[in-house]
PDB file of C-alpha atoms in Angstrom:
ATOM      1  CA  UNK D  69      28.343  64.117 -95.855  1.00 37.00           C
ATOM      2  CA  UNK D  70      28.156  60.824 -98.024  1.00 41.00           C
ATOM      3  CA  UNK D  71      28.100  57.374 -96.540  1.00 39.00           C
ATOM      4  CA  UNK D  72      30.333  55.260 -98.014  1.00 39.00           C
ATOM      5  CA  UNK D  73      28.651  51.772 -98.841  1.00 39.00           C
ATOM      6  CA  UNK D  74      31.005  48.802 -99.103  1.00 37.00           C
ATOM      7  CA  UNK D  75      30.757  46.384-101.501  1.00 46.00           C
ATOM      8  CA  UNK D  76      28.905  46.634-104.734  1.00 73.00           C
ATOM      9  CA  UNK D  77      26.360  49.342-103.857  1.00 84.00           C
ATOM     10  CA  UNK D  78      23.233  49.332-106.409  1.00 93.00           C
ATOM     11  CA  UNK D  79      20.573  52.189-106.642  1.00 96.00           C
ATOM     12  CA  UNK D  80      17.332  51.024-107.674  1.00 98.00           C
ATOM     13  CA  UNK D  81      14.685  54.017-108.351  1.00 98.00           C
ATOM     14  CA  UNK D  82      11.210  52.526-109.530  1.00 98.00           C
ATOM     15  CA  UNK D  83       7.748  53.136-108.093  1.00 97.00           C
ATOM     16  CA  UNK D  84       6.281  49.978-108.462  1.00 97.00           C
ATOM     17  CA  UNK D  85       7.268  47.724-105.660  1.00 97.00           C
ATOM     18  CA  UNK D  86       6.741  44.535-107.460  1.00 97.00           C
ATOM     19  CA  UNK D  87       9.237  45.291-109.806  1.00 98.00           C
ATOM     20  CA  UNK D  88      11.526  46.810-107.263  1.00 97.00           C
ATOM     21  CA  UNK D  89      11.507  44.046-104.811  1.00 97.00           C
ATOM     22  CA  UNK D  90      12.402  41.458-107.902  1.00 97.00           C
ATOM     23  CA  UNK D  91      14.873  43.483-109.214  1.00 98.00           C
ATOM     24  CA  UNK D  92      16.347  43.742-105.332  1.00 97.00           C
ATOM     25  CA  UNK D  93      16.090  39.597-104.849  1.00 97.00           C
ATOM     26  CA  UNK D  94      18.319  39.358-107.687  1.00 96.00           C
ATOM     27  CA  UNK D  95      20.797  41.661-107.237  1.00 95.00           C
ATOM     28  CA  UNK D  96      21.208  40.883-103.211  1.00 93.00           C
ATOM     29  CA  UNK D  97      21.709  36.804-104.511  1.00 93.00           C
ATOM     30  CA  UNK D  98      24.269  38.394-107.000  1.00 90.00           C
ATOM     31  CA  UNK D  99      25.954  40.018-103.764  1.00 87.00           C
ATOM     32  CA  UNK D 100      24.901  44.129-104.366  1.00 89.00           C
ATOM     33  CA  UNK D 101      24.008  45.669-101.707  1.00 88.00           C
ATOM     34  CA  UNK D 102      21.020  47.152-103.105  1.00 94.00           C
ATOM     35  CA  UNK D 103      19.179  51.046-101.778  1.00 95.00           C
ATOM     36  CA  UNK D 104      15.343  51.776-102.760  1.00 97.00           C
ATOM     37  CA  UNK D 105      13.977  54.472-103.677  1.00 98.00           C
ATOM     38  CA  UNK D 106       9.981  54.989-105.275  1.00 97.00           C
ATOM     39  CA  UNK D 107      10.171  58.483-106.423  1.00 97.00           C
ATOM     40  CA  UNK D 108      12.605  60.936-108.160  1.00 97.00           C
ATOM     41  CA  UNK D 109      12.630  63.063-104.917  1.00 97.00           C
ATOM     42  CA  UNK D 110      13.983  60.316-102.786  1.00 97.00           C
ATOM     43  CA  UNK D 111      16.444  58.843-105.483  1.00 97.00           C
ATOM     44  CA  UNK D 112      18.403  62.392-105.412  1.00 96.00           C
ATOM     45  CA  UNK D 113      18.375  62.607-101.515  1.00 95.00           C
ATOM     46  CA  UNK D 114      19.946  58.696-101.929  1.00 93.00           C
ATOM     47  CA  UNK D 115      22.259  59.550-104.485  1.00 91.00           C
ATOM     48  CA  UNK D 116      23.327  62.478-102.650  1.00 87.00           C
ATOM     49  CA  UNK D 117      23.873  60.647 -99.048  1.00 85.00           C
ATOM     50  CA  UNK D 118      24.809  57.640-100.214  1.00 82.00           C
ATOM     51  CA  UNK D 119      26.774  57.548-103.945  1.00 79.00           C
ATOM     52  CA  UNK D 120      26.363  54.136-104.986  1.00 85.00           C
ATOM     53  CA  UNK D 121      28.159  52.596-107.403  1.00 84.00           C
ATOM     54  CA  UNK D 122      25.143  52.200-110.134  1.00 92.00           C
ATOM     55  CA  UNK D 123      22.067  53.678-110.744  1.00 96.00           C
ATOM     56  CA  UNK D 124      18.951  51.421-112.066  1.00 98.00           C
ATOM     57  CA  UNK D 125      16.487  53.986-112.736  1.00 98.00           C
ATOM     58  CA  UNK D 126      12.315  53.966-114.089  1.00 98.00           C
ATOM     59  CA  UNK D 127      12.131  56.784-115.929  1.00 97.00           C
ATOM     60  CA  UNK D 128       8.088  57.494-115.270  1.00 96.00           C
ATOM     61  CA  UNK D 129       8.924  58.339-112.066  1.00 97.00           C
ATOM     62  CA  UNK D 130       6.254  60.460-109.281  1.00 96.00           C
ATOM     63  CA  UNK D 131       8.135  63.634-107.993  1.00 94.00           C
ATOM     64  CA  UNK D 132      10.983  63.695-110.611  1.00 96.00           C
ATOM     65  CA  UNK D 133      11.355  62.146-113.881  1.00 97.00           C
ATOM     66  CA  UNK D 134      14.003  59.731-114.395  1.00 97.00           C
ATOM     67  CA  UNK D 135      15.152  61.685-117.465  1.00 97.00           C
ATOM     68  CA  UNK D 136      15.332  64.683-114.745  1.00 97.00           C
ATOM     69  CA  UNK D 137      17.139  62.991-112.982  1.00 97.00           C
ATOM     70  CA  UNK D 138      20.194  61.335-115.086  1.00 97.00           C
ATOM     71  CA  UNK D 139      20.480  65.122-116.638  1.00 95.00           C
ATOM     72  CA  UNK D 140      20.717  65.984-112.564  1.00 95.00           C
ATOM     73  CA  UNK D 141      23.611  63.391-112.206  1.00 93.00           C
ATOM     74  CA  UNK D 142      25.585  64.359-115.117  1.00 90.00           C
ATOM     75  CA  UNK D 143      25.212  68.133-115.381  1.00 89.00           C
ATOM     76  CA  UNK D 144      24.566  69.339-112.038  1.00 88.00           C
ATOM     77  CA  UNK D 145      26.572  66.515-110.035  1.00 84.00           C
ATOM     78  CA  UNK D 146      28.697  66.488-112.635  1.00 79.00           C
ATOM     79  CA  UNK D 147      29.277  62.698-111.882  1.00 82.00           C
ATOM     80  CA  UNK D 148      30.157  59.812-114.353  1.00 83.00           C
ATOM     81  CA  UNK D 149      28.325  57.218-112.030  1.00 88.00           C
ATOM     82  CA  UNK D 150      27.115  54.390-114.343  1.00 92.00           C
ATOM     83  CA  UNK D 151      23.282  54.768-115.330  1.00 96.00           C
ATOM     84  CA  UNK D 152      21.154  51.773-116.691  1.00 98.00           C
ATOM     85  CA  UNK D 153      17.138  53.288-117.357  1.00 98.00           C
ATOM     86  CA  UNK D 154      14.712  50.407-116.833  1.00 98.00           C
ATOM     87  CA  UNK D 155      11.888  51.642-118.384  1.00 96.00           C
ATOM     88  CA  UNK D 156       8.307  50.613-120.205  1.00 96.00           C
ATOM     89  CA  UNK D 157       9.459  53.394-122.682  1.00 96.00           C
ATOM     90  CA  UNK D 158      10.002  51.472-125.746  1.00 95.00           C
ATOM     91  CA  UNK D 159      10.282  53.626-128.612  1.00 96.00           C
ATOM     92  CA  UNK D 160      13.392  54.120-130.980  1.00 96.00           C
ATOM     93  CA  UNK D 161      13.588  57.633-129.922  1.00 96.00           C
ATOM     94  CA  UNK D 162      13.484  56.969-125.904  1.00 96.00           C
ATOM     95  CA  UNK D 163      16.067  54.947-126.501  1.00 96.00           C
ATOM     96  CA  UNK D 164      18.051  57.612-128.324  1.00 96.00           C
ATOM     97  CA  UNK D 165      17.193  60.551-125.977  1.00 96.00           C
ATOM     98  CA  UNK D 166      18.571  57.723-123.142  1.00 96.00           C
ATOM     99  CA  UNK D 167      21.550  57.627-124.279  1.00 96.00           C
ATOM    100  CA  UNK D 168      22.362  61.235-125.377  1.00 95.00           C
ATOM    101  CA  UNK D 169      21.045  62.258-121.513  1.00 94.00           C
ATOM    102  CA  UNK D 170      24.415  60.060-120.441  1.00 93.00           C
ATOM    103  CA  UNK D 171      22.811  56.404-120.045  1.00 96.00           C
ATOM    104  CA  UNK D 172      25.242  53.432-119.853  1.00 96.00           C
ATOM    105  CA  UNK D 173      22.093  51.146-120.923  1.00 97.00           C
ATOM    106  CA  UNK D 174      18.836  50.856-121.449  1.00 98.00           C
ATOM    107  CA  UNK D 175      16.594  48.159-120.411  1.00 98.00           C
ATOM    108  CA  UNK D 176      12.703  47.569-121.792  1.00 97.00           C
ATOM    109  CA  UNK D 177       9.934  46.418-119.562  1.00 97.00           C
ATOM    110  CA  UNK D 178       8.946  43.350-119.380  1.00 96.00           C
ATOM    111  CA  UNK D 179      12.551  42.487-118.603  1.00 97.00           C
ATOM    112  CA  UNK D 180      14.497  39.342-118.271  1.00 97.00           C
ATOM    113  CA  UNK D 181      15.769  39.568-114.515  1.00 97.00           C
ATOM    114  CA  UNK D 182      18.607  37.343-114.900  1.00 96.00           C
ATOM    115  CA  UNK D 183      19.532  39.244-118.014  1.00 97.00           C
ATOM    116  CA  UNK D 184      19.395  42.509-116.289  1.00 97.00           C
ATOM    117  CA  UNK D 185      21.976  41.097-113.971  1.00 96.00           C
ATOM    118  CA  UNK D 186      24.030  40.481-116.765  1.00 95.00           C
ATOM    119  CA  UNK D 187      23.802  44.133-117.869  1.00 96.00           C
ATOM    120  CA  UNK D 188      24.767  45.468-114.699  1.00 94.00           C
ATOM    121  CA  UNK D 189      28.231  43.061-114.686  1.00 91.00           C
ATOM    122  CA  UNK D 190      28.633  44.073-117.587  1.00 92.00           C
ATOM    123  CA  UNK D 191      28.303  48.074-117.473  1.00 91.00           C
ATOM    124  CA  UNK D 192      30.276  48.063-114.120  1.00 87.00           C
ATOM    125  CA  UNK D 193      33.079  45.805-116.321  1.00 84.00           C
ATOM    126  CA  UNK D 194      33.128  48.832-119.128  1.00 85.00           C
ATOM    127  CA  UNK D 195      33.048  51.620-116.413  1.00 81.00           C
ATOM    128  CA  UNK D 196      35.039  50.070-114.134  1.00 72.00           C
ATOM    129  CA  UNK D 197      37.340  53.042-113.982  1.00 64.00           C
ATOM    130  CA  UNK D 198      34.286  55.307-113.002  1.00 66.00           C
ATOM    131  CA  UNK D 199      34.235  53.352-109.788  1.00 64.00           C
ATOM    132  CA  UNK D 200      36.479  53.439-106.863  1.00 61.00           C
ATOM    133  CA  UNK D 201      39.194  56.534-107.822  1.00 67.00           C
ATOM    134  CA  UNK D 202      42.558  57.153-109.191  1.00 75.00           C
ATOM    135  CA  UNK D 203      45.715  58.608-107.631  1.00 78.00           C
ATOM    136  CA  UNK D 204      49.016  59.927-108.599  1.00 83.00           C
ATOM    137  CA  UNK D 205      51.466  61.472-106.648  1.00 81.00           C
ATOM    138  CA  UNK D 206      49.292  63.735-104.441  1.00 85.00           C
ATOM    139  CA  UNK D 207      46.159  64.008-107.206  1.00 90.00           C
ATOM    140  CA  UNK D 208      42.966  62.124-106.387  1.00 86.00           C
ATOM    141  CA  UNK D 209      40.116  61.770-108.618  1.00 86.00           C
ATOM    142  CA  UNK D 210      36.745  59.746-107.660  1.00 80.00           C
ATOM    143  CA  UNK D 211      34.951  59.738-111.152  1.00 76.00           C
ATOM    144  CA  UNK D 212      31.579  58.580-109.568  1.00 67.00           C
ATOM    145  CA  UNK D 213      31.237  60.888-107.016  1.00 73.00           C
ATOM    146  CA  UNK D 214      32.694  63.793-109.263  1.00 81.00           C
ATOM    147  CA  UNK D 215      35.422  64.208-106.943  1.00 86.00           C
ATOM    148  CA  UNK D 216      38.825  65.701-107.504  1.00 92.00           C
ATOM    149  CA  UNK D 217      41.549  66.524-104.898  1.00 91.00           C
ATOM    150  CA  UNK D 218      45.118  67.766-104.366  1.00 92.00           C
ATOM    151  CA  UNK D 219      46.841  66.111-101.366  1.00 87.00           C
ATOM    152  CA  UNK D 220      43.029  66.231-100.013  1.00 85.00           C
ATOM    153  CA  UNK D 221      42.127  69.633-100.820  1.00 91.00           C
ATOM    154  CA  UNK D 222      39.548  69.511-103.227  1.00 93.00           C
ATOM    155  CA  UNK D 223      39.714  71.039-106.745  1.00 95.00           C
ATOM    156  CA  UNK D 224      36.776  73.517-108.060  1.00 94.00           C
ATOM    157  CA  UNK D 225      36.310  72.298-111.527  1.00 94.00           C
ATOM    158  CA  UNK D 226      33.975  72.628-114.270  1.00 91.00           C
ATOM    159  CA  UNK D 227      32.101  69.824-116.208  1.00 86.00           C
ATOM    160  CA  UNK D 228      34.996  69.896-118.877  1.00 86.00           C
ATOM    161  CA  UNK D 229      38.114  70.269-116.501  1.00 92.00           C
ATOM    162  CA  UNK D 230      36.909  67.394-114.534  1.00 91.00           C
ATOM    163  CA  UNK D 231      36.606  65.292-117.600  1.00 88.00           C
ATOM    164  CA  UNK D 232      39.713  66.348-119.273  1.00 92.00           C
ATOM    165  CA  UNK D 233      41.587  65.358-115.468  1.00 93.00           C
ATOM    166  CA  UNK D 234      39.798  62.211-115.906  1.00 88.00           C
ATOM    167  CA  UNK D 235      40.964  61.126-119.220  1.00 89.00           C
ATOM    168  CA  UNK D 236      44.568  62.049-118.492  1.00 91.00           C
ATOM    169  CA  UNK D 237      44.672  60.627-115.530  1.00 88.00           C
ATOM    170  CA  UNK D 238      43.014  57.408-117.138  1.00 82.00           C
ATOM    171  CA  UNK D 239      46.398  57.308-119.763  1.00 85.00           C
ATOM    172  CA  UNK D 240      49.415  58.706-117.266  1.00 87.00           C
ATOM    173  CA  UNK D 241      52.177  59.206-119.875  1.00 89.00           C
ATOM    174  CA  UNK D 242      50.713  59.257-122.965  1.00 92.00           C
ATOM    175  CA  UNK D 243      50.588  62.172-125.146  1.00 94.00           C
ATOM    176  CA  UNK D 244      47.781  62.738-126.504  1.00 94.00           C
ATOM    177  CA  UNK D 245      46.595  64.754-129.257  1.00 93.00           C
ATOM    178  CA  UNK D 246      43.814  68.041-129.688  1.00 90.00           C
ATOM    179  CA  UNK D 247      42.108  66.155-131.942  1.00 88.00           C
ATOM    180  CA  UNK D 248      42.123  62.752-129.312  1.00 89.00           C
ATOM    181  CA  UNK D 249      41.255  65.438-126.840  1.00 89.00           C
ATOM    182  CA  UNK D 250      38.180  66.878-128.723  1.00 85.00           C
ATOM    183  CA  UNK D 251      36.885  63.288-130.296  1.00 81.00           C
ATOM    184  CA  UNK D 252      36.733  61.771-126.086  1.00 78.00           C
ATOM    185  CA  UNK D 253      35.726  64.933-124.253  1.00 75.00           C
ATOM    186  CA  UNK D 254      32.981  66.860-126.463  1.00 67.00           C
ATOM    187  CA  UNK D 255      30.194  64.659-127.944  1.00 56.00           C
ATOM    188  CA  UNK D 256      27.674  65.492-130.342  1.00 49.00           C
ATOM    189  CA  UNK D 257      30.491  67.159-132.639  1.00 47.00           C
ATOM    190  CA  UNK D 258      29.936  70.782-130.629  1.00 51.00           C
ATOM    191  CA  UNK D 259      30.434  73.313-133.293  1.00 45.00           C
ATOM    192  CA  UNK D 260      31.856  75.818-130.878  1.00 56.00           C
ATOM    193  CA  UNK D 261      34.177  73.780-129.848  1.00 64.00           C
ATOM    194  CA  UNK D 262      37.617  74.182-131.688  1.00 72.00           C
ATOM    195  CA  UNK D 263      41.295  73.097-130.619  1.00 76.00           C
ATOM    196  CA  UNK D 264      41.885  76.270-128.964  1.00 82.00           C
ATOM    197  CA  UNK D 265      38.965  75.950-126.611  1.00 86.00           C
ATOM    198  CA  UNK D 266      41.081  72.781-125.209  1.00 88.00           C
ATOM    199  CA  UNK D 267      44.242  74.475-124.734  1.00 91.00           C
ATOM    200  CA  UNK D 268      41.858  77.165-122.793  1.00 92.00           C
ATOM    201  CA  UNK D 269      40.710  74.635-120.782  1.00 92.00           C
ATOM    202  CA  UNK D 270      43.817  72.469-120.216  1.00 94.00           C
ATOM    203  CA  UNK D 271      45.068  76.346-119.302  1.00 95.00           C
ATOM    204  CA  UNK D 272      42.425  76.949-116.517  1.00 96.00           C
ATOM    205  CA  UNK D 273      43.077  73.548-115.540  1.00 96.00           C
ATOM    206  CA  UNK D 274      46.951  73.784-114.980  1.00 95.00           C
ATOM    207  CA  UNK D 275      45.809  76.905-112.835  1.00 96.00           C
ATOM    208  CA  UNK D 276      43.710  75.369-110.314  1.00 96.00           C
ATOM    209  CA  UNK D 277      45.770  72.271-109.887  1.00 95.00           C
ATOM    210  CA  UNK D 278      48.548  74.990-109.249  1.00 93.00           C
ATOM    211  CA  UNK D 279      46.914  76.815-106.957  1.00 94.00           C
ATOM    212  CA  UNK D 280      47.687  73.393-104.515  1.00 92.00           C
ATOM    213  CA  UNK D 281      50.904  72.139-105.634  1.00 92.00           C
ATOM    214  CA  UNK D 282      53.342  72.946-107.850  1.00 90.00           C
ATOM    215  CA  UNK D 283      54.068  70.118-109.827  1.00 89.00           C
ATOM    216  CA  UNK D 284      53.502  70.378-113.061  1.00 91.00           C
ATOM    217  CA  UNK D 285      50.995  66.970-113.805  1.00 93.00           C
ATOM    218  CA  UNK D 286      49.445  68.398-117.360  1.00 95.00           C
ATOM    219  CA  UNK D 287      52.541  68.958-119.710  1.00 94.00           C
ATOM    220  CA  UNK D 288      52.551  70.309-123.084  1.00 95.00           C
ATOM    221  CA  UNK D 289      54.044  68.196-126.109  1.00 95.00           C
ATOM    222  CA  UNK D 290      55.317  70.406-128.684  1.00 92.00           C
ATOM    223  CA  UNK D 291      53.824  69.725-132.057  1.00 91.00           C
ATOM    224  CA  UNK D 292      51.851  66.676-130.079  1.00 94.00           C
ATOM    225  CA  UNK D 293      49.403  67.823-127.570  1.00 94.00           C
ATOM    226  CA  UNK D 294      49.288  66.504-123.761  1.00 95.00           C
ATOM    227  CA  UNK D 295      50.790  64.223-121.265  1.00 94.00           C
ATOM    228  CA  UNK D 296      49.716  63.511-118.044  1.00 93.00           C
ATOM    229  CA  UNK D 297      53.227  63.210-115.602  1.00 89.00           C
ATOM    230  CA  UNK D 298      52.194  60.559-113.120  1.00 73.00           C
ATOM    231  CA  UNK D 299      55.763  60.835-111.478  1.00 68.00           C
TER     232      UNK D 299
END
């Protein structure tokens, strides 16, 4: 079972301690509270217990790599918690493969601490509705921890459902569109993915969420696409 952490609760996963207890001085004056860990191992048993509220991860890591471990958190855990990689890996394409793993940020060694601080502010200000959780009516969803929940029953969903959930929950009343749908959901421009393959998701979704209640939250727009029925 997860601890929950009050406050602004800060992972920091690097091996060398220098570095980790600088990067801990600042964030504790900024008012985190901050959790350690020195190897990949440890940083998934923390994530796992713990579920903080941003990750600050090395990616030359002992035990796991830190690339291991943000494809871990977003395709295993299937969580959206915000990931900053502060790394000595400078090169154009760590940077790229960063940020297509799921990175928020990416920060080069030797680093500016006070400027990482301003990172962090500003990644938790952009995912701010990754944080914390959303609820309508019965219908909880906790995108950091990957959570989702009918009148505290939780939902079995896949990568996609959970995301698709998440961004109509994130616009209750809105209609919007296959195409909005496809553009938010699927990066990378899938090839397999098509218009139909959301209306078989948005399907399976409707199913599971029915399986707990039977209001109707996901409702079809003729000619339009989807709106999420907060009400």
């Amino acid at each position: 079972m997860k601890k929950e952490l009050i406050g602004k609760s800060v992972l920091v996963v690097e091996d060398d301690p220098k570095i980790r207890t600088l990067v801990k001085i600042y964030l504790t004056n900024e008012g985190y509270e901050v959790l350690e860990a020195d190897n990949g191992i440890v940083a998934q048993e923390m994530i796992e217990k713990y579920d903080p509220c941003i990750l600050i991860l090395d990616l030359m890591l002992p035990g796991k790599s830190g690339e291991e471990i943000c494809r871990w958190v977003r395709n295993d855990l299937g969580s959206m918690m915000p990931v900053i990689m502060l790394t000595a890996k400078a090169s154009e394409k760590s940077r790229i493969d960063g940020f297509k793993l799921g990175a928020d940020d990416y920060v080069v060694k030797p680093f500016s601490p006070a400027e990482l601080m301003v990172r962090i502010e500003a990644v938790l200000r952009r995912t701010a509705s990754r944080c914390g959780k959303l609820t309508f009516t019965g219908l909880t969803i906790k995108p950091a921890k990957g959570e989702a929940m009918v009148d505290g029953e939780p939902l079995d969903l896949t990568n996609f459902e959970f995301k698709l959930l998440h961004m109509f929950m994130q616009h209750p009343g809105q209609i919007l569109s296959r195409t909005q749908i496809l553009d938010t959901i699927y990066e990378n421009n899938e090839k397999a993915v098509t218009e139909r393959t959301i209306d078989v998701h948005i399907k399976n979704l409707r199913e599971k969420i029915k399986e707990k209640t039977p209001k109707d939250y996901i409702q079809t727009v003729r000619g339009m696409g989807y709106k999420f029925a907060a009400n």
